[in-house]
């Protein structure tokens, strides 16, 4: 395939089409509108279903229906809209239905602004809605990865029967890059059929899709079933990237678009002879605690700088991985502001991190 | 006279509904219609939040739950994905006309080829008898202990069927009741029509069924059926609206 210029939001749409997404429902909100427009054009062109829903609630519940009927289904939005979708995400998790939900994060809380942000980390990684559940969270840091992770997301969703969140942001979503799209290998996630899907009970017993479980212990049993699934996901699906960690004693941890800045900073400091490297969680849930922990012990990492476009939400997970073995610093900008490389360099100098 | 046979679309299980509740009758009417149209093996139902969430214990075809108010959004997702299946929602008044008003109105306005069975008993039954959008003026409920007073900010009984009938995407709206044997027969006819419309790809059909809730109304089953005749029908006149 030849290289092309593509924006992150469009790459997500391309991945959905290529992964066989049969149903998309969306609702306008900046900065993800390019994706909805892309789907409006390309879903019908590929004989798939596109619906502009009357609300985020309707969109996620349409996805619930499409998924219950066995279709690969997706919706997308940005932060305030994702808050509205939480009801449906909880129901999807409870009913064990696959779906892909894209969050092109913007500044919050409330209406916030349309600048890039990573302040939905807590919401994304802790379940988001009511009840004891998690969703797989994939965080692309480039346009190319917006494609591969979304494509993978459909396979993971079907394989584990769980909602999968693509946690992008206004930078990754709207930035155009020269890319060469290649489908990730998802052979190991192939499933024979969806033996729970509602297709009409022709030649078989009726099926019920539900998240209501009455009677003593019945709901607990379902919850433990979900937890068992989560333990498998934690074992099988952790993804992360390391960058220049050879001999590194200082580590920058960042995810998504912020890791792009981290790489620049690491290069600058490496050029000055500093022993610094980078670590990027690609799955925010399951968080790569063990990999981070191993890196800290193996390299005897003394200092860790976490960079986020939030007030430090991922820092909590880094602390869990590090367990007090390294000193943890945090630099973040919030409210739709992007940290500049110079100001981070200044912070590193002022705090004598490197 | 044909032999009386067990309805195939109904399970042979005891009911959890209260004595005199209308849900059992309406479940059965839906099941009989599904049998008569020979669509059991391609029917997908959507059960609401409320007493009828357990409808899937009684129906013998594929059913999904939906979040409160969202059945018509869920139904849209199913029907658009599987246009050859017959998809219907079964919803109460709070579900359809309060928390789910937007989903209801917009599914209807898109002219989704769906069948909607709307059960109006003028109260929230499952949660203990609070005011519903369809609670009648003066009607006492747990949250209108002095009777619903539209002039005191409690709103007017919402005639959602009449509103939906205004939409070009809606092909059929009828209000029926299950308070007498004759009315049950008419109700079945209307429900059948609403399914036939979907089979014939006509668009959105809704049947509003006035139903008894003796427990919440604090009446005997017989008295509750009479109450529909004497009172509820006056607030919600029966007949074809569109």
Short mmCIF file of N, CA, C and O in Angstrom, two decimals, chain A residues 196-276:
data_model
loop_
_atom_site.label_atom_id
_atom_site.label_comp_id
_atom_site.label_asym_id
_atom_site.label_seq_id
_atom_site.Cartn_x
_atom_site.Cartn_y
_atom_site.Cartn_z
N UNK A 196 -24.46 -16.11 21.10
CA UNK A 196 -25.37 -15.42 22.02
C UNK A 196 -26.23 -14.38 21.28
O UNK A 196 -27.14 -13.81 21.84
N UNK A 197 -25.91 -14.13 20.01
CA UNK A 197 -26.53 -13.02 19.29
C UNK A 197 -28.00 -13.30 18.97
O UNK A 197 -28.40 -14.43 18.73
N UNK A 198 -28.78 -12.24 18.97
CA UNK A 198 -30.20 -12.35 18.66
C UNK A 198 -30.37 -12.27 17.14
O UNK A 198 -30.12 -11.24 16.52
N UNK A 199 -30.80 -13.39 16.57
CA UNK A 199 -30.93 -13.44 15.12
C UNK A 199 -32.31 -13.96 14.73
O UNK A 199 -32.60 -14.15 13.57
N UNK A 200 -33.16 -14.21 15.73
CA UNK A 200 -34.40 -14.94 15.51
C UNK A 200 -34.12 -16.40 15.83
O UNK A 200 -33.06 -16.92 15.47
N UNK A 201 -35.08 -17.07 16.53
CA UNK A 201 -34.76 -18.38 17.11
C UNK A 201 -35.00 -19.53 16.14
O UNK A 201 -35.37 -20.63 16.56
N UNK A 202 -34.78 -19.28 14.85
CA UNK A 202 -35.00 -20.32 13.85
C UNK A 202 -34.07 -21.52 14.10
O UNK A 202 -32.84 -21.36 14.09
N UNK A 203 -34.67 -22.69 14.35
CA UNK A 203 -33.89 -23.91 14.52
C UNK A 203 -33.09 -23.99 15.80
O UNK A 203 -32.17 -24.80 15.91
N UNK A 204 -33.38 -23.15 16.74
CA UNK A 204 -32.66 -23.21 18.02
C UNK A 204 -33.57 -22.67 19.12
O UNK A 204 -34.64 -22.13 18.87
N UNK A 205 -33.06 -22.79 20.38
CA UNK A 205 -33.80 -22.22 21.50
C UNK A 205 -33.67 -20.70 21.50
O UNK A 205 -32.74 -20.15 20.93
N UNK A 206 -34.62 -20.06 22.17
CA UNK A 206 -34.56 -18.60 22.24
C UNK A 206 -33.31 -18.13 22.99
O UNK A 206 -32.76 -18.87 23.81
N UNK A 207 -32.88 -16.92 22.66
CA UNK A 207 -31.75 -16.32 23.37
C UNK A 207 -32.21 -15.03 24.04
O UNK A 207 -33.09 -14.35 23.53
N UNK A 208 -31.57 -14.73 25.16
CA UNK A 208 -31.90 -13.51 25.89
C UNK A 208 -30.62 -12.71 26.12
O UNK A 208 -29.61 -13.27 26.55
N UNK A 209 -30.66 -11.43 25.81
CA UNK A 209 -29.54 -10.54 26.14
C UNK A 209 -29.98 -9.72 27.34
O UNK A 209 -31.01 -9.05 27.29
N UNK A 210 -29.21 -9.79 28.41
CA UNK A 210 -29.66 -9.15 29.65
C UNK A 210 -28.50 -8.71 30.52
O UNK A 210 -27.40 -9.24 30.44
N UNK A 211 -28.80 -7.72 31.35
CA UNK A 211 -27.85 -7.37 32.42
C UNK A 211 -28.57 -7.37 33.76
O UNK A 211 -27.98 -7.02 34.77
N UNK A 212 -29.85 -7.75 33.75
CA UNK A 212 -30.61 -7.87 35.00
C UNK A 212 -30.51 -9.30 35.49
O UNK A 212 -30.83 -10.24 34.75
N UNK A 213 -30.06 -9.46 36.71
CA UNK A 213 -29.96 -10.79 37.28
C UNK A 213 -30.54 -10.78 38.69
O UNK A 213 -29.90 -10.31 39.63
N UNK A 214 -31.77 -11.25 38.81
CA UNK A 214 -32.43 -11.27 40.11
C UNK A 214 -32.16 -12.62 40.78
O UNK A 214 -31.68 -13.55 40.16
N UNK A 215 -32.50 -12.69 42.03
CA UNK A 215 -32.30 -13.94 42.76
C UNK A 215 -30.97 -13.90 43.47
O UNK A 215 -29.99 -13.29 42.99
N UNK A 216 -30.90 -14.58 44.60
CA UNK A 216 -29.71 -14.52 45.43
C UNK A 216 -28.49 -15.10 44.73
O UNK A 216 -28.54 -16.21 44.23
N UNK A 217 -27.44 -14.31 44.65
CA UNK A 217 -26.17 -14.79 44.12
C UNK A 217 -26.05 -14.81 42.61
O UNK A 217 -24.97 -15.06 42.09
N UNK A 218 -27.14 -14.54 41.91
CA UNK A 218 -27.10 -14.66 40.45
C UNK A 218 -26.27 -13.53 39.83
O UNK A 218 -25.44 -13.75 38.95
N UNK A 219 -26.50 -12.32 40.33
CA UNK A 219 -25.74 -11.18 39.80
C UNK A 219 -24.27 -11.28 40.22
O UNK A 219 -23.37 -10.95 39.44
N UNK A 220 -24.04 -11.75 41.42
CA UNK A 220 -22.65 -11.92 41.86
C UNK A 220 -21.92 -12.89 40.93
O UNK A 220 -20.77 -12.67 40.55
N UNK A 221 -22.63 -13.93 40.54
CA UNK A 221 -22.04 -14.93 39.64
C UNK A 221 -21.66 -14.27 38.31
O UNK A 221 -20.57 -14.49 37.78
N UNK A 222 -22.56 -13.42 37.78
CA UNK A 222 -22.26 -12.72 36.54
C UNK A 222 -21.05 -11.80 36.73
O UNK A 222 -20.16 -11.73 35.88
N UNK A 223 -21.02 -11.10 37.87
CA UNK A 223 -19.90 -10.20 38.13
C UNK A 223 -18.58 -10.96 38.21
O UNK A 223 -17.56 -10.50 37.71
N UNK A 224 -18.62 -12.12 38.83
CA UNK A 224 -17.38 -12.92 38.95
C UNK A 224 -16.95 -13.44 37.58
O UNK A 224 -15.76 -13.55 37.28
N UNK A 225 -17.96 -13.72 36.73
CA UNK A 225 -17.66 -14.14 35.36
C UNK A 225 -16.96 -13.00 34.61
O UNK A 225 -15.96 -13.22 33.92
N UNK A 226 -17.45 -11.78 34.80
CA UNK A 226 -16.80 -10.62 34.18
C UNK A 226 -15.37 -10.47 34.70
O UNK A 226 -14.44 -10.26 33.93
N UNK A 227 -15.22 -10.61 36.02
CA UNK A 227 -13.90 -10.44 36.62
C UNK A 227 -12.91 -11.47 36.10
O UNK A 227 -11.75 -11.16 35.84
N UNK A 228 -13.40 -12.69 35.92
CA UNK A 228 -12.55 -13.75 35.39
C UNK A 228 -12.06 -13.37 33.99
O UNK A 228 -10.89 -13.53 33.65
N UNK A 229 -12.98 -12.83 33.20
CA UNK A 229 -12.64 -12.36 31.85
C UNK A 229 -11.59 -11.25 31.94
O UNK A 229 -10.63 -11.23 31.16
N UNK A 230 -11.76 -10.35 32.90
CA UNK A 230 -10.81 -9.24 33.05
C UNK A 230 -9.42 -9.75 33.43
O UNK A 230 -8.41 -9.21 32.99
N UNK A 231 -9.37 -10.80 34.26
CA UNK A 231 -8.07 -11.35 34.65
C UNK A 231 -7.35 -11.91 33.41
O UNK A 231 -6.15 -11.77 33.26
N UNK A 232 -8.12 -12.56 32.52
CA UNK A 232 -7.53 -13.10 31.29
C UNK A 232 -7.01 -11.94 30.43
O UNK A 232 -5.90 -11.99 29.90
N UNK A 233 -7.82 -10.89 30.31
CA UNK A 233 -7.41 -9.73 29.51
C UNK A 233 -6.13 -9.12 30.09
O UNK A 233 -5.20 -8.77 29.36
N UNK A 234 -6.09 -9.01 31.41
CA UNK A 234 -4.89 -8.44 32.06
C UNK A 234 -3.65 -9.27 31.76
O UNK A 234 -2.54 -8.75 31.69
N UNK A 235 -3.86 -10.57 31.61
CA UNK A 235 -2.74 -11.46 31.34
C UNK A 235 -2.32 -11.40 29.87
O UNK A 235 -1.14 -11.43 29.55
N UNK A 236 -3.31 -11.33 28.99
CA UNK A 236 -3.05 -11.50 27.55
C UNK A 236 -2.85 -10.19 26.77
O UNK A 236 -2.24 -10.21 25.72
N UNK A 237 -3.47 -9.12 27.21
CA UNK A 237 -3.63 -7.98 26.30
C UNK A 237 -2.87 -6.71 26.69
O UNK A 237 -3.17 -5.65 26.18
N UNK A 238 -1.93 -6.84 27.60
CA UNK A 238 -1.16 -5.65 27.97
C UNK A 238 -0.27 -5.23 26.80
O UNK A 238 0.40 -6.06 26.21
N UNK A 239 -0.32 -3.97 26.48
CA UNK A 239 0.51 -3.46 25.39
C UNK A 239 1.23 -2.19 25.85
O UNK A 239 0.63 -1.33 26.48
N UNK A 240 2.51 -2.10 25.47
CA UNK A 240 3.26 -0.90 25.84
C UNK A 240 4.42 -0.73 24.88
O UNK A 240 4.74 -1.65 24.11
N UNK A 241 5.04 0.43 24.93
CA UNK A 241 6.22 0.70 24.09
C UNK A 241 7.34 1.25 24.97
O UNK A 241 7.07 2.04 25.87
N UNK A 242 8.54 0.80 24.70
CA UNK A 242 9.67 1.42 25.39
C UNK A 242 10.49 2.18 24.35
O UNK A 242 10.53 1.81 23.18
N UNK A 243 11.15 3.24 24.78
CA UNK A 243 11.91 4.07 23.87
C UNK A 243 13.24 4.46 24.52
O UNK A 243 13.24 5.08 25.59
N UNK A 244 14.32 4.06 23.92
CA UNK A 244 15.66 4.44 24.40
C UNK A 244 15.89 4.12 25.88
O UNK A 244 16.43 4.95 26.61
N UNK A 245 15.46 2.95 26.28
CA UNK A 245 15.59 2.65 27.72
C UNK A 245 16.92 1.99 28.08
O UNK A 245 17.18 1.72 29.25
N UNK A 246 17.74 1.72 27.05
CA UNK A 246 19.03 1.10 27.35
C UNK A 246 19.86 1.97 28.27
O UNK A 246 20.15 3.13 27.94
N UNK A 247 20.18 1.45 29.41
CA UNK A 247 21.01 2.20 30.35
C UNK A 247 20.30 3.37 31.02
O UNK A 247 20.92 4.14 31.75
N UNK A 248 19.03 3.49 30.75
CA UNK A 248 18.30 4.64 31.29
C UNK A 248 18.10 4.52 32.79
O UNK A 248 17.77 3.45 33.31
N UNK A 249 18.31 5.63 33.49
CA UNK A 249 18.05 5.68 34.93
C UNK A 249 16.91 6.64 35.23
O UNK A 249 16.40 6.72 36.34
N UNK A 250 16.57 7.38 34.18
CA UNK A 250 15.44 8.32 34.30
C UNK A 250 14.43 7.90 33.22
O UNK A 250 14.82 7.50 32.12
N UNK A 251 13.17 8.01 33.58
CA UNK A 251 12.14 7.54 32.66
C UNK A 251 11.06 8.61 32.49
O UNK A 251 10.63 9.23 33.46
N UNK A 252 10.66 8.81 31.24
CA UNK A 252 9.46 9.62 31.03
C UNK A 252 8.32 8.67 30.69
O UNK A 252 8.46 7.83 29.81
N UNK A 253 7.22 8.77 31.42
CA UNK A 253 6.04 7.96 31.13
C UNK A 253 4.95 8.89 30.61
O UNK A 253 4.62 9.89 31.25
N UNK A 254 4.45 8.56 29.44
CA UNK A 254 3.37 9.36 28.85
C UNK A 254 2.61 8.45 27.89
O UNK A 254 3.11 7.40 27.50
N UNK A 255 1.39 8.83 27.57
CA UNK A 255 0.62 8.02 26.61
C UNK A 255 0.04 8.91 25.53
O UNK A 255 -0.02 10.13 25.67
N UNK A 256 -0.41 8.29 24.45
CA UNK A 256 -1.06 9.00 23.37
C UNK A 256 -0.16 10.07 22.78
O UNK A 256 1.05 9.90 22.67
N UNK A 257 -0.75 11.21 22.44
CA UNK A 257 -0.01 12.28 21.78
C UNK A 257 1.15 12.78 22.64
O UNK A 257 2.15 13.25 22.11
N UNK A 258 1.02 12.69 23.96
CA UNK A 258 2.06 13.22 24.85
C UNK A 258 3.35 12.43 24.75
O UNK A 258 4.42 12.94 25.08
N UNK A 259 3.27 11.19 24.30
CA UNK A 259 4.51 10.42 24.15
C UNK A 259 5.35 10.95 22.99
O UNK A 259 6.56 10.75 22.95
N UNK A 260 4.69 11.62 22.05
CA UNK A 260 5.43 12.23 20.93
C UNK A 260 6.36 13.32 21.46
O UNK A 260 7.51 13.44 21.03
N UNK A 261 5.82 14.12 22.42
CA UNK A 261 6.66 15.15 23.05
C UNK A 261 7.79 14.48 23.85
O UNK A 261 8.93 14.91 23.78
N UNK A 262 7.41 13.42 24.58
CA UNK A 262 8.39 12.73 25.42
C UNK A 262 9.58 12.26 24.59
O UNK A 262 10.73 12.41 25.00
N UNK A 263 9.30 11.73 23.40
CA UNK A 263 10.38 11.24 22.54
C UNK A 263 11.34 12.36 22.15
O UNK A 263 12.56 12.18 22.17
N UNK A 264 10.77 13.51 21.82
CA UNK A 264 11.60 14.67 21.47
C UNK A 264 12.52 15.06 22.63
O UNK A 264 13.72 15.31 22.44
N UNK A 265 11.91 15.08 23.81
CA UNK A 265 12.66 15.49 25.01
C UNK A 265 13.77 14.48 25.30
O UNK A 265 14.90 14.86 25.62
N UNK A 266 13.41 13.20 25.16
CA UNK A 266 14.41 12.15 25.42
C UNK A 266 15.59 12.29 24.45
O UNK A 266 16.75 12.23 24.85
N UNK A 267 15.30 12.55 23.18
CA UNK A 267 16.37 12.72 22.19
C UNK A 267 17.26 13.90 22.56
O UNK A 267 18.49 13.81 22.51
N UNK A 268 16.63 15.01 22.92
CA UNK A 268 17.40 16.20 23.30
C UNK A 268 18.34 15.88 24.47
O UNK A 268 19.50 16.26 24.45
N UNK A 269 17.78 15.19 25.48
CA UNK A 269 18.58 14.93 26.68
C UNK A 269 19.63 13.84 26.45
O UNK A 269 20.71 13.88 27.02
N UNK A 270 19.28 12.88 25.61
CA UNK A 270 20.27 11.84 25.24
C UNK A 270 21.47 12.49 24.55
O UNK A 270 22.62 12.10 24.78
N UNK A 271 21.16 13.48 23.70
CA UNK A 271 22.23 14.19 23.00
C UNK A 271 23.15 14.91 23.97
O UNK A 271 24.31 15.19 23.67
N UNK A 272 22.61 15.22 25.13
CA UNK A 272 23.43 15.88 26.17
C UNK A 272 24.07 14.84 27.09
O UNK A 272 24.61 15.18 28.14
N UNK A 273 23.90 13.56 26.75
CA UNK A 273 24.54 12.49 27.52
C UNK A 273 23.75 12.00 28.72
O UNK A 273 24.26 11.27 29.56
N UNK A 274 22.48 12.43 28.81
CA UNK A 274 21.66 12.01 29.96
C UNK A 274 21.13 10.60 29.74
O UNK A 274 20.78 10.22 28.62
N UNK A 275 21.09 9.82 30.84
CA UNK A 275 20.61 8.45 30.75
C UNK A 275 19.09 8.42 30.93
O UNK A 275 18.58 8.15 32.02
N UNK A 276 18.39 8.76 29.87
CA UNK A 276 16.93 8.89 29.95
C UNK A 276 16.24 8.07 28.86
O UNK A 276 16.75 7.96 27.74
#
